[in-house]
Amino acid sequence: MRLLVFGRTGQVARELERRLPARWEAVFLDRASADLSDPEACARIVASAKAEAIINAAAWSDVDGAEAHEAEAHVVNAEAPTAMARAAATRGLPFLHVSSDYVFDGTGQNPWRETDPTGPLSAYGRTKVAGEEAIRVAGGAHVILRTSWIFSAHGKNFLKTMLRLSETRDSLSIVADQIGGPTPASAIAEALLTMAERLVGESTLSGTYHFAGAPDVTWADFARDIFRNAGRRVTVEGIASSAYPTSVQRPPNSRLDCSLICERFGIKRPDWQLAVKETIEDLGVEK
């Protein structure tokens, strides 16, 4: 199996490289090799790639930055994936794309299903919705994998931020009215590899899928679990989102119904608590 992966230093891309089966080959493209601000250049790369499937693990992931630079974020999160998907469709190559819980408005208490209407609250969410819609109409075999609250030993994420803050703080105020499923990047990578292999021979599996860690939890309780596993004595005070104003409104309900990916691919929700322990060990945190 030969893959072309857009992204090399991001959390999911790093885990894809770590977990690539020995019999597989993959080319990972960093920003110098594939500039997502130039969609047509990305399309040309796909058009000439010696690959059996394309994975887009790159994105404009700065949620707050997208609010101030929506046009630029739109190019990276919508126009570039569109160009990739069209080029992949022309060649008959499956295209797999990572999306986000931010496509929803976060209302209610029920887990979001793939068929629920989108309603993004932010510029970032709008760019992700635009990318999804264009990929669907590109005409080729595809997977849009919506996920949430990604963490790993790489890059910037909530787990690493909490560990950094715990070095100088003995108490923190963390939002307790937003709930979702923290998702290890390693599990996302494993899911993408499984789906890519299946999609090569079964284009009828094309579609949008949800994938998030279990059980669902608040940010405050997620932080408490991180500190407990890292042996850090940090008191967490749960606060309302309104007490921690940001430039972007986050979805209060990021629960994702992940039954479809299990039904069609046999992929179950990962245990994020186990992954937290593994990630802390990966980082070599001294307790």
GROMACS .gro file of C-alpha atoms in nm:
model
  287
    1MET     CA    1   0.000   0.000   0.000
    2ARG     CA    2   0.138   0.340  -0.101
    3LEU     CA    3   0.015   0.660   0.063
    4LEU     CA    4   0.063   1.029  -0.003
    5VAL     CA    5   0.013   1.227   0.318
    6PHE     CA    6  -0.026   1.603   0.334
    7GLY     CA    7   0.129   1.694   0.667
    8ARG     CA    8   0.443   1.581   0.842
    9THR     CA    9   0.490   1.763   1.172
   10GLY     CA   10   0.131   1.777   1.296
   11GLN     CA   11  -0.004   1.547   1.563
   12VAL     CA   12  -0.189   1.308   1.332
   13ALA     CA   13   0.081   1.306   1.064
   14ARG     CA   14   0.350   1.224   1.322
   15GLU     CA   15   0.144   0.931   1.447
   16LEU     CA   16   0.074   0.811   1.093
   17GLU     CA   17   0.447   0.794   1.033
   18ARG     CA   18   0.506   0.611   1.362
   19ARG     CA   19   0.233   0.354   1.298
   20LEU     CA   20   0.273   0.292   0.927
   21PRO     CA   21   0.274  -0.086   0.869
   22ALA     CA   22   0.613  -0.223   0.766
   23ARG     CA   23   0.484  -0.342   0.430
   24TRP     CA   24   0.346   0.004   0.340
   25GLU     CA   25   0.517   0.301   0.180
   26ALA     CA   26   0.431   0.665   0.239
   27VAL     CA   27   0.547   1.009   0.137
   28PHE     CA   28   0.486   1.277   0.400
   29LEU     CA   29   0.473   1.634   0.276
   30ASP     CA   30   0.573   1.923   0.500
   31ARG     CA   31   0.496   2.288   0.430
   32ALA     CA   32   0.807   2.328   0.219
   33SER     CA   33   0.698   2.042  -0.006
   34ALA     CA   34   0.326   2.121  -0.019
   35ASP     CA   35   0.203   2.473   0.049
   36LEU     CA   36  -0.168   2.452   0.128
   37SER     CA   37  -0.201   2.823   0.057
   38ASP     CA   38  -0.146   2.720  -0.308
   39PRO     CA   39  -0.432   2.477  -0.383
   40GLU     CA   40  -0.337   2.420  -0.747
   41ALA     CA   41   0.015   2.322  -0.648
   42CYS     CA   42  -0.136   2.064  -0.412
   43ALA     CA   43  -0.353   1.933  -0.694
   44ARG     CA   44  -0.049   1.891  -0.917
   45ILE     CA   45   0.124   1.688  -0.647
   46VAL     CA   46  -0.175   1.454  -0.625
   47ALA     CA   47  -0.193   1.428  -1.005
   48SER     CA   48   0.164   1.300  -1.028
   49ALA     CA   49   0.187   1.100  -0.705
   50LYS     CA   50   0.273   0.732  -0.707
   51ALA     CA   51   0.010   0.650  -0.449
   52GLU     CA   52  -0.296   0.433  -0.394
   53ALA     CA   53  -0.463   0.668  -0.148
   54ILE     CA   54  -0.430   1.030  -0.034
   55ILE     CA   55  -0.458   1.146   0.328
   56ASN     CA   56  -0.489   1.512   0.419
   57ALA     CA   57  -0.366   1.547   0.776
   58ALA     CA   58  -0.269   1.913   0.736
   59ALA     CA   59  -0.486   2.211   0.824
   60TRP     CA   60  -0.509   2.562   0.959
   61SER     CA   61  -0.566   2.450   1.320
   62ASP     CA   62  -0.528   2.786   1.496
   63VAL     CA   63  -0.893   2.842   1.590
   64ASP     CA   64  -0.841   3.193   1.728
   65GLY     CA   65  -0.613   3.289   1.442
   66ALA     CA   66  -0.876   3.184   1.189
   67GLU     CA   67  -1.117   3.436   1.338
   68ALA     CA   68  -0.883   3.719   1.242
   69HIS     CA   69  -0.766   3.562   0.915
   70GLU     CA   70  -1.068   3.375   0.781
   71ALA     CA   71  -0.979   3.424   0.413
   72GLU     CA   72  -0.637   3.266   0.462
   73ALA     CA   73  -0.780   2.985   0.675
   74HIS     CA   74  -1.045   2.921   0.407
   75VAL     CA   75  -0.776   2.863   0.145
   76VAL     CA   76  -0.597   2.608   0.364
   77ASN     CA   77  -0.901   2.431   0.512
   78ALA     CA   78  -1.139   2.445   0.215
   79GLU     CA   79  -0.980   2.537  -0.117
   80ALA     CA   80  -0.669   2.318  -0.080
   81PRO     CA   81  -0.861   2.003   0.021
   82THR     CA   82  -1.105   2.071  -0.262
   83ALA     CA   83  -0.822   2.081  -0.515
   84MET     CA   84  -0.670   1.764  -0.369
   85ALA     CA   85  -1.003   1.580  -0.371
   86ARG     CA   86  -1.076   1.672  -0.733
   87ALA     CA   87  -0.730   1.561  -0.845
   88ALA     CA   88  -0.768   1.237  -0.651
   89ALA     CA   89  -1.111   1.176  -0.805
   90THR     CA   90  -0.970   1.226  -1.155
   91ARG     CA   91  -0.717   0.953  -1.086
   92GLY     CA   92  -0.957   0.724  -0.904
   93LEU     CA   93  -0.768   0.754  -0.576
   94PRO     CA   94  -0.945   0.751  -0.238
   95PHE     CA   95  -0.912   1.078  -0.047
   96LEU     CA   96  -0.922   1.087   0.334
   97HIS     CA   97  -0.962   1.417   0.518
   98VAL     CA   98  -0.959   1.506   0.888
   99SER     CA   99  -1.235   1.743   1.002
  100SER     CA  100  -1.368   1.871   1.333
  101ASP     CA  101  -1.648   1.887   1.589
  102TYR     CA  102  -1.642   2.265   1.528
  103VAL     CA  103  -1.871   2.214   1.228
  104PHE     CA  104  -2.160   2.196   1.480
  105ASP     CA  105  -2.311   2.469   1.696
  106GLY     CA  106  -2.279   2.261   2.012
  107THR     CA  107  -2.638   2.291   2.128
  108GLY     CA  108  -2.829   2.024   2.316
  109GLN     CA  109  -2.703   1.722   2.508
  110ASN     CA  110  -2.717   1.443   2.251
  111PRO     CA  111  -2.410   1.318   2.063
  112TRP     CA  112  -2.391   1.461   1.711
  113ARG     CA  113  -2.460   1.222   1.425
  114GLU     CA  114  -2.309   1.247   1.078
  115THR     CA  115  -2.647   1.341   0.930
  116ASP     CA  116  -2.715   1.627   1.173
  117PRO     CA  117  -2.714   1.976   1.021
  118THR     CA  118  -2.396   2.175   1.064
  119GLY     CA  119  -2.395   2.520   1.219
  120PRO     CA  120  -2.044   2.641   1.297
  121LEU     CA  121  -1.997   2.915   1.555
  122SER     CA  122  -1.656   3.029   1.432
  123ALA     CA  123  -1.454   3.113   1.123
  124TYR     CA  124  -1.254   2.794   1.177
  125GLY     CA  125  -1.574   2.590   1.180
  126ARG     CA  126  -1.701   2.760   0.865
  127THR     CA  127  -1.380   2.678   0.677
  128LYS     CA  128  -1.403   2.314   0.783
  129VAL     CA  129  -1.765   2.291   0.668
  130ALA     CA  130  -1.673   2.443   0.332
  131GLY     CA  131  -1.397   2.187   0.287
  132GLU     CA  132  -1.629   1.899   0.371
  133GLU     CA  133  -1.898   2.012   0.127
  134ALA     CA  134  -1.654   2.048  -0.161
  135ILE     CA  135  -1.494   1.709  -0.098
  136ARG     CA  136  -1.834   1.540  -0.116
  137VAL     CA  137  -1.910   1.685  -0.457
  138ALA     CA  138  -1.562   1.622  -0.599
  139GLY     CA  139  -1.686   1.290  -0.730
  140GLY     CA  140  -1.435   1.042  -0.588
  141ALA     CA  141  -1.413   0.785  -0.313
  142HIS     CA  142  -1.357   0.972   0.012
  143VAL     CA  143  -1.370   0.973   0.390
  144ILE     CA  144  -1.430   1.282   0.600
  145LEU     CA  145  -1.329   1.197   0.955
  146ARG     CA  146  -1.465   1.438   1.215
  147THR     CA  147  -1.284   1.422   1.546
  148SER     CA  148  -1.236   1.630   1.861
  149TRP     CA  149  -0.997   1.742   2.135
  150ILE     CA  150  -0.685   1.584   1.979
  151PHE     CA  151  -0.387   1.518   2.205
  152SER     CA  152  -0.048   1.348   2.176
  153ALA     CA  153   0.316   1.387   2.275
  154HIS     CA  154   0.365   1.612   1.970
  155GLY     CA  155   0.283   1.971   1.890
  156LYS     CA  156   0.048   2.194   2.087
  157ASN     CA  157  -0.247   2.043   2.269
  158PHE     CA  158  -0.443   2.062   2.594
  159LEU     CA  159  -0.255   1.780   2.767
  160LYS     CA  160   0.084   1.939   2.708
  161THR     CA  161  -0.045   2.281   2.808
  162MET     CA  162  -0.175   2.140   3.138
  163LEU     CA  163   0.159   1.973   3.210
  164ARG     CA  164   0.345   2.297   3.138
  165LEU     CA  165   0.118   2.501   3.364
  166SER     CA  166   0.146   2.244   3.642
  167GLU     CA  167   0.517   2.319   3.668
  168THR     CA  168   0.448   2.663   3.814
  169ARG     CA  169   0.087   2.649   3.935
  170ASP     CA  170  -0.084   2.456   4.214
  171SER     CA  171  -0.437   2.555   4.113
  172LEU     CA  172  -0.610   2.623   3.783
  173SER     CA  173  -0.954   2.734   3.668
  174ILE     CA  174  -1.074   2.516   3.380
  175VAL     CA  175  -1.398   2.528   3.180
  176ALA     CA  176  -1.651   2.274   3.308
  177ASP     CA  177  -1.954   2.338   3.086
  178GLN     CA  178  -1.806   2.213   2.759
  179ILE     CA  179  -1.812   1.837   2.707
  180GLY     CA  180  -1.663   1.611   2.443
  181GLY     CA  181  -1.439   1.316   2.374
  182PRO     CA  182  -1.061   1.370   2.402
  183THR     CA  183  -0.905   1.179   2.113
  184PRO     CA  184  -0.549   1.046   2.097
  185ALA     CA  185  -0.379   1.129   1.767
  186SER     CA  186  -0.245   0.774   1.766
  187ALA     CA  187  -0.599   0.635   1.745
  188ILE     CA  188  -0.689   0.876   1.465
  189ALA     CA  189  -0.385   0.759   1.272
  190GLU     CA  190  -0.479   0.393   1.320
  191ALA     CA  191  -0.834   0.467   1.206
  192LEU     CA  192  -0.715   0.647   0.893
  193LEU     CA  193  -0.484   0.361   0.798
  194THR     CA  194  -0.762   0.107   0.842
  195MET     CA  195  -1.008   0.316   0.642
  196ALA     CA  196  -0.759   0.390   0.364
  197GLU     CA  197  -0.690   0.021   0.308
  198ARG     CA  198  -1.061  -0.064   0.300
  199LEU     CA  199  -1.153   0.231   0.080
  200VAL     CA  200  -0.911   0.127  -0.194
  201GLY     CA  201  -1.125  -0.173  -0.273
  202GLU     CA  202  -1.464  -0.062  -0.141
  203SER     CA  203  -1.557   0.284  -0.263
  204THR     CA  204  -1.912   0.229  -0.133
  205LEU     CA  205  -1.770   0.298   0.214
  206SER     CA  206  -1.726   0.664   0.115
  207GLY     CA  207  -1.881   0.911   0.352
  208THR     CA  208  -1.854   1.119   0.667
  209TYR     CA  209  -1.766   0.950   0.995
  210HIS     CA  210  -1.732   1.055   1.359
  211PHE     CA  211  -1.445   0.938   1.577
  212ALA     CA  212  -1.371   1.053   1.932
  213GLY     CA  213  -1.235   0.912   2.254
  214ALA     CA  214  -1.453   0.768   2.530
  215PRO     CA  215  -1.595   0.845   2.776
  216ASP     CA  216  -1.719   1.198   2.714
  217VAL     CA  217  -1.586   1.443   2.970
  218THR     CA  218  -1.555   1.813   3.055
  219TRP     CA  219  -1.232   2.003   3.005
  220ALA     CA  220  -1.203   2.034   3.384
  221ASP     CA  221  -1.229   1.660   3.441
  222PHE     CA  222  -0.991   1.596   3.151
  223ALA     CA  223  -0.738   1.820   3.326
  224ARG     CA  224  -0.789   1.641   3.658
  225ASP     CA  225  -0.713   1.307   3.492
  226ILE     CA  226  -0.397   1.448   3.335
  227PHE     CA  227  -0.269   1.579   3.669
  228ARG     CA  228  -0.357   1.255   3.848
  229ASN     CA  229  -0.162   1.046   3.598
  230ALA     CA  230   0.132   1.286   3.596
  231GLY     CA  231   0.150   1.291   3.975
  232ARG     CA  232   0.094   1.668   3.980
  233ARG     CA  233  -0.080   1.817   4.284
  234VAL     CA  234  -0.290   2.076   4.107
  235THR     CA  235  -0.636   2.176   4.225
  236VAL     CA  236  -0.882   2.226   3.939
  237GLU     CA  237  -1.173   2.466   3.984
  238GLY     CA  238  -1.447   2.410   3.728
  239ILE     CA  239  -1.574   2.737   3.582
  240ALA     CA  240  -1.831   2.847   3.324
  241SER     CA  241  -1.720   2.935   2.972
  242SER     CA  242  -1.849   3.287   3.032
  243ALA     CA  243  -1.585   3.330   3.303
  244TYR     CA  244  -1.310   3.257   3.050
  245PRO     CA  245  -1.388   3.480   2.750
  246THR     CA  246  -1.209   3.410   2.423
  247SER     CA  247  -1.228   3.555   2.073
  248VAL     CA  248  -1.403   3.238   1.953
  249GLN     CA  249  -1.715   3.073   2.090
  250ARG     CA  250  -1.646   2.703   2.145
  251PRO     CA  251  -1.920   2.438   2.104
  252PRO     CA  252  -2.054   2.352   2.452
  253ASN     CA  253  -2.162   2.007   2.333
  254SER     CA  254  -1.892   1.831   2.130
  255ARG     CA  255  -2.017   1.479   2.190
  256LEU     CA  256  -1.989   1.271   1.872
  257ASP     CA  257  -2.193   0.961   1.793
  258CYS     CA  258  -1.931   0.716   1.668
  259SER     CA  259  -2.154   0.417   1.598
  260LEU     CA  260  -2.128   0.441   1.218
  261ILE     CA  261  -1.750   0.401   1.199
  262CYS     CA  262  -1.779   0.099   1.428
  263GLU     CA  263  -2.058  -0.052   1.219
  264ARG     CA  264  -1.884  -0.014   0.883
  265PHE     CA  265  -1.516  -0.045   0.973
  266GLY     CA  266  -1.516  -0.216   1.312
  267ILE     CA  267  -1.334   0.083   1.462
  268LYS     CA  268  -1.429   0.144   1.826
  269ARG     CA  269  -1.393   0.459   2.030
  270PRO     CA  270  -1.048   0.468   2.195
  271ASP     CA  271  -1.002   0.486   2.572
  272TRP     CA  272  -0.860   0.834   2.617
  273GLN     CA  273  -0.773   0.770   2.983
  274LEU     CA  274  -0.539   0.488   2.883
  275ALA     CA  275  -0.396   0.710   2.609
  276VAL     CA  276  -0.327   0.987   2.863
  277LYS     CA  277  -0.114   0.746   3.064
  278GLU     CA  278   0.071   0.634   2.751
  279THR     CA  279   0.127   0.992   2.635
  280ILE     CA  280   0.265   1.099   2.973
  281GLU     CA  281   0.503   0.803   2.960
  282ASP     CA  282   0.594   0.896   2.602
  283LEU     CA  283   0.684   1.246   2.720
  284GLY     CA  284   0.903   1.107   2.998
  285VAL     CA  285   0.723   1.309   3.265
  286GLU     CA  286   0.885   1.275   3.606
  287LYS     CA  287   0.630   1.210   3.880
   0.00000   0.00000   0.00000
